PDB file of C-alpha atoms in Angstrom:
ATOM      1  CA  MET A   1       0.000   0.000   0.000  1.00  0.00           C
ATOM      2  CA  PRO A   2       1.415   3.447  -0.834  1.00  0.00           C
ATOM      3  CA  ARG A   3       2.263   5.730   2.078  1.00  0.00           C
ATOM      4  CA  LEU A   4       2.567   9.482   2.380  1.00  0.00           C
ATOM      5  CA  ASP A   5       6.246  10.371   2.043  1.00  0.00           C
ATOM      6  CA  ALA A   6       6.389  14.113   1.411  1.00  0.00           C
ATOM      7  CA  VAL A   7       4.460  17.373   1.325  1.00  0.00           C
ATOM      8  CA  ALA A   8       5.564  19.979  -1.205  1.00  0.00           C
ATOM      9  CA  VAL A   9       5.168  23.739  -1.290  1.00  0.00           C
ATOM     10  CA  THR A  10       6.127  26.115  -4.075  1.00  0.00           C
ATOM     11  CA  THR A  11       8.062  29.281  -3.365  1.00  0.00           C
ATOM     12  CA  THR A  12       8.921  32.451  -5.208  1.00  0.00           C
ATOM     13  CA  ASN A  13      11.732  33.243  -2.727  1.00  0.00           C
ATOM     14  CA  MET A  14      13.704  30.328  -1.305  1.00  0.00           C
ATOM     15  CA  ALA A  15      15.530  32.367   1.354  1.00  0.00           C
ATOM     16  CA  LYS A  16      12.271  33.732   2.798  1.00  0.00           C
ATOM     17  CA  SER A  17      10.689  30.283   2.802  1.00  0.00           C
ATOM     18  CA  VAL A  18      13.645  28.640   4.520  1.00  0.00           C
ATOM     19  CA  ALA A  19      13.685  31.397   7.166  1.00  0.00           C
ATOM     20  CA  PHE A  20       9.956  30.889   7.796  1.00  0.00           C
ATOM     21  CA  TYR A  21      10.217  27.116   8.170  1.00  0.00           C
ATOM     22  CA  GLU A  22      13.326  27.422  10.353  1.00  0.00           C
ATOM     23  CA  MET A  23      11.312  29.677  12.656  1.00  0.00           C
ATOM     24  CA  LEU A  24       8.689  26.914  12.828  1.00  0.00           C
ATOM     25  CA  GLY A  25      11.420  24.549  14.025  1.00  0.00           C
ATOM     26  CA  PHE A  26      12.675  22.829  10.873  1.00  0.00           C
ATOM     27  CA  THR A  27      16.433  22.362  10.442  1.00  0.00           C
ATOM     28  CA  PHE A  28      18.022  22.661   7.016  1.00  0.00           C
ATOM     29  CA  GLY A  29      21.416  21.306   6.025  1.00  0.00           C
ATOM     30  CA  ASP A  30      23.635  23.080   3.515  1.00  0.00           C
ATOM     31  CA  TRP A  31      21.636  25.006   0.941  1.00  0.00           C
ATOM     32  CA  GLY A  32      22.126  28.112  -1.149  1.00  0.00           C
ATOM     33  CA  ALA A  33      19.812  30.923  -2.200  1.00  0.00           C
ATOM     34  CA  GLU A  34      20.134  29.703  -5.797  1.00  0.00           C
ATOM     35  CA  ASP A  35      18.913  26.184  -4.954  1.00  0.00           C
ATOM     36  CA  GLN A  36      15.608  25.315  -6.586  1.00  0.00           C
ATOM     37  CA  HIS A  37      14.768  22.407  -4.264  1.00  0.00           C
ATOM     38  CA  VAL A  38      15.474  22.118  -0.537  1.00  0.00           C
ATOM     39  CA  GLU A  39      14.275  19.808   2.211  1.00  0.00           C
ATOM     40  CA  PRO A  40      14.743  20.101   5.960  1.00  0.00           C
ATOM     41  CA  VAL A  41      16.471  17.292   7.788  1.00  0.00           C
ATOM     42  CA  VAL A  42      14.024  14.617   9.014  1.00  0.00           C
ATOM     43  CA  GLU A  43      14.375  11.320  10.793  1.00  0.00           C
ATOM     44  CA  ASP A  44      14.077   8.177   8.698  1.00  0.00           C
ATOM     45  CA  GLY A  45      10.412   7.395   8.156  1.00  0.00           C
ATOM     46  CA  GLU A  46       9.147  10.926   8.861  1.00  0.00           C
ATOM     47  CA  VAL A  47       7.137  12.779   6.248  1.00  0.00           C
ATOM     48  CA  ARG A  48       9.427  15.119   4.315  1.00  0.00           C
ATOM     49  CA  LEU A  49       8.769  18.776   3.497  1.00  0.00           C
ATOM     50  CA  MET A  50       9.906  19.670  -0.016  1.00  0.00           C
ATOM     51  CA  ILE A  51      10.272  23.317  -0.993  1.00  0.00           C
ATOM     52  CA  ASP A  52      10.530  23.895  -4.736  1.00  0.00           C
ATOM     53  CA  THR A  53      10.855  27.119  -6.667  1.00  0.00           C
ATOM     54  CA  ALA A  54       8.169  28.051  -9.158  1.00  0.00           C
ATOM     55  CA  GLU A  55      10.890  28.054 -11.826  1.00  0.00           C
ATOM     56  CA  LEU A  56      11.787  24.427 -11.126  1.00  0.00           C
ATOM     57  CA  LEU A  57       8.182  23.259 -11.304  1.00  0.00           C
ATOM     58  CA  GLU A  58       7.686  25.161 -14.545  1.00  0.00           C
ATOM     59  CA  LYS A  59      10.456  23.030 -16.063  1.00  0.00           C
ATOM     60  CA  PHE A  60       8.509  19.857 -15.184  1.00  0.00           C
ATOM     61  CA  THR A  61       4.979  20.970 -16.004  1.00  0.00           C
ATOM     62  CA  GLY A  62       5.427  23.592 -18.696  1.00  0.00           C
ATOM     63  CA  ALA A  63       3.325  26.062 -16.683  1.00  0.00           C
ATOM     64  CA  ARG A  64       4.456  28.344 -13.898  1.00  0.00           C
ATOM     65  CA  PRO A  65       2.595  27.566 -10.650  1.00  0.00           C
ATOM     66  CA  THR A  66       1.216  30.448  -8.663  1.00  0.00           C
ATOM     67  CA  PRO A  67       1.469  29.845  -4.920  1.00  0.00           C
ATOM     68  CA  PRO A  68      -0.531  29.266  -2.881  1.00  0.00           C
ATOM     69  CA  ASN A  69      -2.643  26.579  -4.402  1.00  0.00           C
ATOM     70  CA  HIS A  70      -5.012  26.447  -1.423  1.00  0.00           C
ATOM     71  CA  SER A  71      -3.063  23.601   0.120  1.00  0.00           C
ATOM     72  CA  SER A  72      -2.196  23.574   3.765  1.00  0.00           C
ATOM     73  CA  PHE A  73      -0.727  21.198   6.261  1.00  0.00           C
ATOM     74  CA  ALA A  74      -0.872  20.827  10.025  1.00  0.00           C
ATOM     75  CA  MET A  75       1.923  20.579  12.554  1.00  0.00           C
ATOM     76  CA  ARG A  76       1.227  18.798  15.823  1.00  0.00           C
ATOM     77  CA  CYS A  77       2.775  20.574  18.793  1.00  0.00           C
ATOM     78  CA  ASP A  78       3.699  18.940  22.098  1.00  0.00           C
ATOM     79  CA  ASP A  79       1.121  20.878  24.117  1.00  0.00           C
ATOM     80  CA  PRO A  80      -1.181  23.917  23.953  1.00  0.00           C
ATOM     81  CA  ALA A  81       1.542  26.202  25.342  1.00  0.00           C
ATOM     82  CA  GLU A  82       3.757  25.345  22.367  1.00  0.00           C
ATOM     83  CA  VAL A  83       0.975  26.375  19.954  1.00  0.00           C
ATOM     84  CA  ASP A  84       0.768  29.731  21.738  1.00  0.00           C
ATOM     85  CA  ALA A  85       4.552  30.193  21.810  1.00  0.00           C
ATOM     86  CA  ILE A  86       5.065  29.402  18.131  1.00  0.00           C
ATOM     87  CA  ALA A  87       2.130  31.588  17.078  1.00  0.00           C
ATOM     88  CA  ALA A  88       3.482  34.490  19.157  1.00  0.00           C
ATOM     89  CA  ARG A  89       7.013  34.061  17.767  1.00  0.00           C
ATOM     90  CA  MET A  90       5.753  33.960  14.174  1.00  0.00           C
ATOM     91  CA  SER A  91       3.460  36.959  14.663  1.00  0.00           C
ATOM     92  CA  GLN A  92       6.244  38.994  16.303  1.00  0.00           C
ATOM     93  CA  ALA A  93       8.443  38.188  13.292  1.00  0.00           C
ATOM     94  CA  GLY A  94       5.799  39.706  11.004  1.00  0.00           C
ATOM     95  CA  TYR A  95       4.073  36.577   9.713  1.00  0.00           C
ATOM     96  CA  ALA A  96       0.276  36.736   9.461  1.00  0.00           C
ATOM     97  CA  LEU A  97      -1.909  34.637  11.708  1.00  0.00           C
ATOM     98  CA  THR A  98      -5.206  33.893   9.977  1.00  0.00           C
ATOM     99  CA  VAL A  99      -6.418  32.082  13.084  1.00  0.00           C
ATOM    100  CA  ALA A 100      -5.142  33.261  16.466  1.00  0.00           C
ATOM    101  CA  PRO A 101      -4.637  30.519  19.068  1.00  0.00           C
ATOM    102  CA  TRP A 102      -7.931  29.295  20.477  1.00  0.00           C
ATOM    103  CA  ASP A 103      -9.438  26.254  22.137  1.00  0.00           C
ATOM    104  CA  ALA A 104     -11.324  24.664  19.252  1.00  0.00           C
ATOM    105  CA  PHE A 105     -14.559  22.840  19.943  1.00  0.00           C
ATOM    106  CA  TRP A 106     -13.038  19.610  18.559  1.00  0.00           C
ATOM    107  CA  GLY A 107     -10.602  19.424  21.490  1.00  0.00           C
ATOM    108  CA  GLN A 108      -7.439  21.103  20.216  1.00  0.00           C
ATOM    109  CA  ARG A 109      -5.522  24.300  20.833  1.00  0.00           C
ATOM    110  CA  TYR A 110      -5.397  25.587  17.280  1.00  0.00           C
ATOM    111  CA  ALA A 111      -3.815  28.424  15.266  1.00  0.00           C
ATOM    112  CA  THR A 112      -2.940  29.122  11.635  1.00  0.00           C
ATOM    113  CA  VAL A 113       0.104  31.038  10.350  1.00  0.00           C
ATOM    114  CA  VAL A 114       0.770  32.012   6.724  1.00  0.00           C
ATOM    115  CA  ASP A 115       4.131  31.366   5.042  1.00  0.00           C
ATOM    116  CA  PRO A 116       5.795  33.898   2.674  1.00  0.00           C
ATOM    117  CA  ASP A 117       3.998  32.405  -0.351  1.00  0.00           C
ATOM    118  CA  GLY A 118       0.545  32.288   1.235  1.00  0.00           C
ATOM    119  CA  TYR A 119       0.387  28.654   2.384  1.00  0.00           C
ATOM    120  CA  GLN A 120      -1.581  28.246   5.595  1.00  0.00           C
ATOM    121  CA  ILE A 121       0.190  26.176   8.231  1.00  0.00           C
ATOM    122  CA  ASP A 122      -2.024  24.893  11.037  1.00  0.00           C
ATOM    123  CA  LEU A 123      -0.546  24.475  14.507  1.00  0.00           C
ATOM    124  CA  PHE A 124      -2.399  22.250  16.952  1.00  0.00           C
ATOM    125  CA  ALA A 125      -2.128  20.307  20.175  1.00  0.00           C
ATOM    126  CA  PRO A 126      -4.677  18.199  22.028  1.00  0.00           C
ATOM    127  CA  LEU A 127      -6.272  19.978  24.974  1.00  0.00           C
TER     128      LEU A 127
END
């Protein structure tokens, strides 16, 4: 049976995207501003995050993608306090929160932050 291996986002500015995802807690190995594909370091078996430039994807598809494509993904935090801390750190750094931290009726502390290309990243932790 196939399994989910990676989530991909498209960027128009690799340096801004890497800075955003580093602030969320991802660690990147060696990369350069001219790289068209980067991935943070993950443990074996973890779902990978792939960041590709619009230029690279245009080479594959023949059409330039326009981020965001209404995709999002969610990051599970250790506890509700971590949701609040990450949301505060991202907001203080100038990133937009489309959903401020709140106790959602489905039993999670929940917030949404927007990356430099408009992708919505959900942060959550069980209450």
